[in-house]
XYZ file of C-alpha atoms in Angstrom:
357
model
C -118.810 -105.812 95.365
C -119.740 -103.552 92.426
C -122.469 -102.012 90.364
C -125.922 -101.371 91.719
C -125.493 -103.944 94.515
C -123.103 -101.652 96.532
C -124.275 -99.108 99.103
C -122.870 -97.510 102.299
C -123.808 -97.666 105.902
C -122.722 -95.412 108.621
C -123.046 -96.603 112.214
C -122.920 -94.473 115.399
C -121.703 -95.765 118.710
C -120.941 -94.707 122.217
C -117.113 -93.988 122.568
C -117.537 -93.800 126.432
C -118.560 -97.435 126.343
C -115.904 -98.759 123.972
C -117.437 -97.828 120.742
C -115.352 -96.731 117.708
C -117.365 -93.547 117.177
C -118.784 -93.478 113.432
C -118.033 -96.674 111.565
C -118.416 -96.810 107.787
C -119.364 -99.964 106.025
C -120.008 -101.219 102.472
C -123.581 -102.671 102.023
C -124.189 -105.464 99.578
C -127.831 -104.860 98.666
C -128.279 -108.337 97.275
C -127.557 -110.049 100.625
C -127.936 -107.150 103.137
C -124.334 -107.849 104.400
C -122.145 -105.138 105.913
C -118.402 -105.031 105.526
C -116.562 -102.571 107.806
C -114.343 -100.061 105.958
C -113.176 -98.048 108.942
C -114.142 -95.581 111.710
C -113.521 -92.145 113.258
C -113.831 -90.974 116.762
C -113.694 -87.325 115.971
C -116.701 -86.495 118.238
C -117.648 -88.176 121.588
C -120.563 -90.587 121.756
C -121.997 -90.005 118.228
C -125.120 -91.725 119.185
C -127.301 -90.640 116.201
C -126.448 -89.743 112.637
C -128.367 -88.136 109.605
C -127.501 -87.901 105.994
C -127.764 -84.668 104.058
C -131.042 -84.500 101.981
C -131.193 -85.251 98.228
C -129.975 -82.197 96.289
C -127.422 -80.961 99.030
C -123.785 -81.557 99.137
C -123.132 -85.267 100.291
C -122.537 -85.025 104.081
C -123.105 -87.020 107.295
C -124.131 -85.210 110.417
C -123.762 -86.458 114.016
C -124.686 -85.464 117.429
C -122.146 -85.792 120.248
C -124.225 -87.135 123.172
C -121.977 -85.413 125.745
C -122.344 -82.656 128.408
C -122.021 -80.112 126.902
C -123.312 -81.618 123.695
C -121.999 -81.008 120.158
C -122.894 -81.480 116.561
C -120.679 -82.217 113.584
C -120.631 -82.465 109.843
C -118.571 -85.114 108.064
C -117.254 -85.551 104.450
C -118.211 -88.954 103.190
C -116.394 -89.059 99.907
C -113.811 -91.434 101.213
C -113.970 -94.749 102.880
C -113.918 -93.226 106.346
C -115.836 -89.952 107.239
C -113.743 -86.818 107.932
C -114.654 -83.719 109.806
C -116.094 -81.059 107.489
C -115.816 -77.636 109.243
C -115.698 -77.168 112.989
C -117.475 -79.128 115.646
C -120.286 -76.945 116.947
C -121.589 -76.820 120.566
C -125.413 -77.171 120.625
C -125.809 -75.091 123.843
C -127.416 -77.996 125.648
C -126.519 -81.359 127.178
C -126.792 -84.820 125.790
C -128.312 -84.408 122.195
C -129.815 -87.718 121.342
C -131.191 -87.086 117.829
C -131.024 -84.734 114.855
C -132.680 -84.012 111.539
C -132.254 -81.665 108.621
C -135.059 -79.112 107.931
C -135.308 -75.811 105.948
C -131.468 -75.460 105.669
C -130.787 -76.141 109.251
C -129.605 -79.051 111.472
C -131.901 -79.531 114.376
C -130.939 -81.494 117.471
C -133.172 -82.950 120.297
C -131.295 -82.404 123.471
C -132.298 -85.113 126.177
C -130.316 -83.729 129.096
C -131.433 -80.140 128.707
C -134.969 -80.756 127.485
C -134.565 -78.495 124.446
C -134.225 -78.343 120.693
C -131.421 -76.490 118.938
C -131.196 -75.056 115.392
C -127.803 -74.689 113.622
C -127.587 -73.290 110.104
C -126.173 -75.692 107.319
C -123.840 -73.604 104.986
C -123.860 -74.060 101.204
C -120.718 -76.290 101.528
C -122.417 -78.600 104.063
C -120.623 -77.177 107.125
C -122.447 -76.043 110.279
C -122.744 -72.513 111.485
C -123.064 -71.469 115.131
C -126.402 -72.028 116.895
C -129.194 -69.754 115.631
C -131.861 -70.690 118.260
C -132.630 -72.868 121.278
C -136.180 -73.690 122.249
C -136.430 -74.979 125.844
C -139.322 -77.281 126.704
C -141.295 -77.109 129.974
C -143.186 -79.750 132.078
C -142.776 -83.154 133.671
C -144.508 -86.489 133.995
C -145.505 -89.035 136.576
C -142.344 -91.223 136.498
C -140.250 -89.275 138.973
C -137.089 -91.203 137.922
C -137.389 -90.450 134.308
C -139.878 -87.696 133.885
C -138.833 -85.150 136.539
C -138.262 -82.595 133.775
C -138.472 -82.280 129.916
C -136.387 -84.793 127.958
C -136.405 -84.065 124.262
C -135.592 -87.483 122.636
C -136.357 -87.021 118.868
C -136.768 -84.315 116.278
C -137.998 -84.656 112.702
C -139.091 -82.583 109.770
C -142.700 -83.499 108.810
C -143.329 -84.941 105.389
C -144.630 -81.699 104.120
C -141.451 -79.801 105.125
C -143.473 -77.140 106.973
C -142.881 -78.129 110.546
C -140.400 -79.427 112.949
C -141.824 -82.229 115.256
C -140.246 -83.010 118.553
C -140.978 -86.007 120.878
C -140.440 -85.305 124.617
C -140.147 -88.427 126.833
C -140.200 -86.175 130.088
C -143.503 -84.489 129.374
C -145.415 -87.217 127.600
C -146.020 -85.015 124.736
C -145.201 -84.303 121.032
C -144.381 -80.655 120.145
C -144.773 -79.094 116.773
C -142.581 -76.006 115.970
C -142.165 -73.554 113.063
C -138.619 -72.864 111.842
C -137.920 -69.653 110.120
C -135.491 -70.606 107.153
C -133.920 -67.151 107.062
C -133.134 -66.831 110.773
C -133.276 -70.224 112.122
C -135.535 -69.158 114.965
C -137.773 -71.992 116.329
C -141.252 -70.929 117.422
C -143.747 -73.295 119.346
C -146.953 -73.991 117.361
C -148.853 -76.901 119.039
C -148.293 -79.615 121.544
C -150.130 -82.934 121.815
C -150.541 -84.571 125.145
C -150.091 -88.373 125.283
C -151.164 -90.759 128.093
C -149.209 -89.858 131.323
C -146.296 -92.168 131.992
C -145.872 -93.769 128.469
C -142.633 -91.778 127.906
C -142.753 -91.177 124.130
C -139.359 -91.695 122.593
C -139.665 -91.897 118.732
C -142.133 -91.113 116.079
C -142.443 -92.404 112.453
C -144.746 -91.027 109.717
C -146.860 -93.224 107.475
C -145.858 -92.888 103.769
C -149.152 -91.175 102.950
C -148.000 -88.204 105.239
C -151.387 -88.164 107.025
C -150.543 -90.503 109.949
C -147.772 -90.769 112.595
C -146.984 -93.526 114.995
C -145.462 -92.616 118.416
C -143.553 -95.316 120.350
C -143.463 -95.248 124.153
C -140.265 -96.098 126.016
C -141.621 -96.281 129.565
C -144.522 -98.434 128.449
C -144.547 -100.816 125.490
C -147.195 -98.933 123.502
C -147.786 -97.373 120.153
C -150.019 -94.260 119.627
C -151.587 -94.079 116.170
C -152.160 -90.311 115.342
C -153.636 -88.246 112.681
C -151.359 -85.588 111.207
C -152.667 -82.492 109.662
C -149.857 -80.897 107.816
C -152.014 -77.738 106.920
C -152.694 -76.916 110.573
C -149.499 -78.442 112.056
C -151.487 -80.531 114.391
C -151.202 -84.104 115.764
C -154.324 -85.923 117.068
C -154.219 -89.308 118.927
C -156.556 -91.957 117.344
C -155.686 -94.870 119.528
C -153.096 -96.832 121.349
C -151.965 -100.468 120.826
C -149.452 -102.718 122.614
C -146.122 -103.716 120.818
C -145.561 -106.761 122.929
C -147.937 -109.663 123.860
C -149.953 -109.023 126.987
C -148.009 -111.439 129.082
C -144.710 -109.852 127.944
C -145.665 -106.225 128.097
C -142.544 -104.969 129.754
C -144.066 -104.056 133.139
C -142.101 -104.890 136.158
C -143.582 -107.685 138.314
C -142.377 -109.605 141.420
C -139.588 -111.878 140.234
C -139.096 -110.142 136.852
C -135.494 -109.354 136.182
C -135.871 -107.222 133.028
C -138.119 -104.352 131.994
C -138.631 -103.642 128.322
C -137.825 -100.106 126.938
C -138.921 -99.886 123.275
C -136.429 -97.733 121.305
C -137.338 -97.193 117.611
C -140.333 -97.453 115.231
C -139.948 -97.975 111.505
C -142.795 -97.954 108.843
C -142.599 -99.965 105.572
C -142.459 -97.785 102.379
C -145.783 -99.274 101.200
C -147.424 -98.614 104.568
C -148.329 -102.363 105.134
C -146.103 -103.022 108.208
C -144.477 -101.352 111.139
C -141.635 -102.579 113.333
C -140.366 -101.675 116.781
C -137.134 -102.470 118.460
C -137.527 -103.546 122.229
C -134.612 -103.278 124.511
C -134.766 -105.773 127.485
C -137.089 -108.080 125.711
C -134.317 -107.951 123.024
C -136.879 -108.301 120.212
C -138.263 -106.800 117.042
C -142.114 -106.630 117.030
C -143.901 -106.853 113.705
C -147.299 -105.027 113.332
C -149.640 -104.945 110.468
C -151.491 -101.793 109.255
C -154.779 -101.804 107.782
C -155.503 -100.081 104.433
C -156.262 -96.757 106.194
C -153.092 -96.967 108.304
C -155.235 -96.213 111.295
C -155.339 -99.566 112.823
C -152.110 -101.431 113.985
C -152.123 -105.037 115.020
C -149.183 -107.052 116.656
C -148.711 -110.309 114.666
C -145.184 -111.380 115.849
C -142.052 -110.818 117.742
C -138.596 -112.109 116.754
C -135.133 -111.994 118.365
C -133.035 -108.925 117.580
C -129.867 -110.894 116.948
C -128.148 -109.433 120.032
C -128.890 -107.620 123.157
C -130.462 -104.067 123.800
C -131.594 -103.007 120.365
C -131.170 -99.219 120.359
C -132.151 -98.557 116.677
C -133.750 -100.212 113.637
C -133.226 -99.065 110.176
C -134.904 -100.174 106.891
C -133.000 -100.066 103.702
C -134.497 -98.065 100.842
C -135.876 -101.097 99.024
C -137.714 -102.248 102.130
C -135.999 -105.723 101.820
C -133.430 -105.490 104.670
C -133.926 -104.432 108.289
C -130.830 -103.545 110.445
C -130.752 -103.574 114.353
C -128.043 -101.692 116.245
C -127.631 -103.912 119.283
C -125.803 -101.618 121.896
C -125.014 -104.144 124.711
C -123.960 -107.075 122.684
C -121.998 -104.816 120.385
C -123.173 -105.883 116.910
C -125.478 -104.819 113.979
C -127.630 -107.498 112.721
C -129.469 -107.697 109.559
C -132.705 -109.300 108.570
C -134.554 -110.225 105.198
C -138.096 -109.013 105.468
C -140.686 -111.321 104.216
C -142.646 -109.405 101.620
C -146.029 -111.162 102.416
C -145.871 -111.213 106.268
C -143.412 -108.524 107.123
C -141.714 -110.990 109.514
C -137.791 -110.399 109.472
C -135.582 -113.414 109.127
C -132.091 -113.152 110.716
C -129.477 -113.094 107.855
C -126.266 -111.999 109.432
C -124.311 -109.889 111.910
C -121.194 -107.732 112.142
C -119.324 -106.615 115.457
C -119.783 -102.914 116.112
C -118.976 -102.230 119.861
C -121.625 -100.097 121.759
C -123.700 -99.640 118.431
C -126.397 -97.010 118.703
C -127.805 -96.249 115.184
C -127.487 -97.172 111.471
C -128.137 -94.911 108.400
C -128.014 -96.066 104.856
C -127.322 -94.407 101.605
């Protein structure tokens, strides 16, 4: 593998369920194929990963979804990632997601219902926690929404705001981050329909819209994003599964569906969701405005319990991290229809996420 056809992938997994930690793989961009290079278990349960932004020293960042939770930086100059500086506590339990924003690493802490900021030093290493913002509230599902459960955190496309998705409170919270001090300050909160359990959010390439995926109900909220005001407004809701397969438990049903990830095409024409339990990838088309999403197809995820979906930078290949079957599958995306076609798979025990260079 050589030239422009070569890339890198980093795959997180649950070490507590037999995973290898962080696995590095070579990517053949012509075929989508992954070839494993090696792995490291330097942090427990590195369930989500993020790459340093362009212009920063090349590094990989991971949460350790443990109690207490941790975050770590990795040097990725070799075949296998190696620790870069100390592993840092996040002063919270079970961090499930992370993002880079304004010179800081931000973690969403599911167990504690909070968001943590840690400074990223000039050499890519992490400093000690600069602030922890704790959420408040609950939802109607007493088993899953008894308290806040921050599930995802993102920098908005303008770089002005930190956006957090909280499954426990059925809301999306927007915060301001002080680049100098790392202090997080609450700004706005958008309430979603009670009981939907929002898990992850993805922005439209225009930066003017966002799509929020429910975990407790198989729904997608289409929202308008106003970066000037730091405000998210719900425009409408659409199902991500056919009506007769909507994921609700009924008498005789053995499996409930828990959608996990939402991905938007670089040209804004398509949107995909991963659906655990249903073990599928849903394909939705977006109209020219991006404000209307329509379900057009579902295809098998190539395994069981797809915890994450990742699109390669070209938009040609889609990757599913299938946790329970222990593999990562890749799919060729049809440029006309957006429907993914299964092209291959590699064994990755307890796979939880994929990031691509």
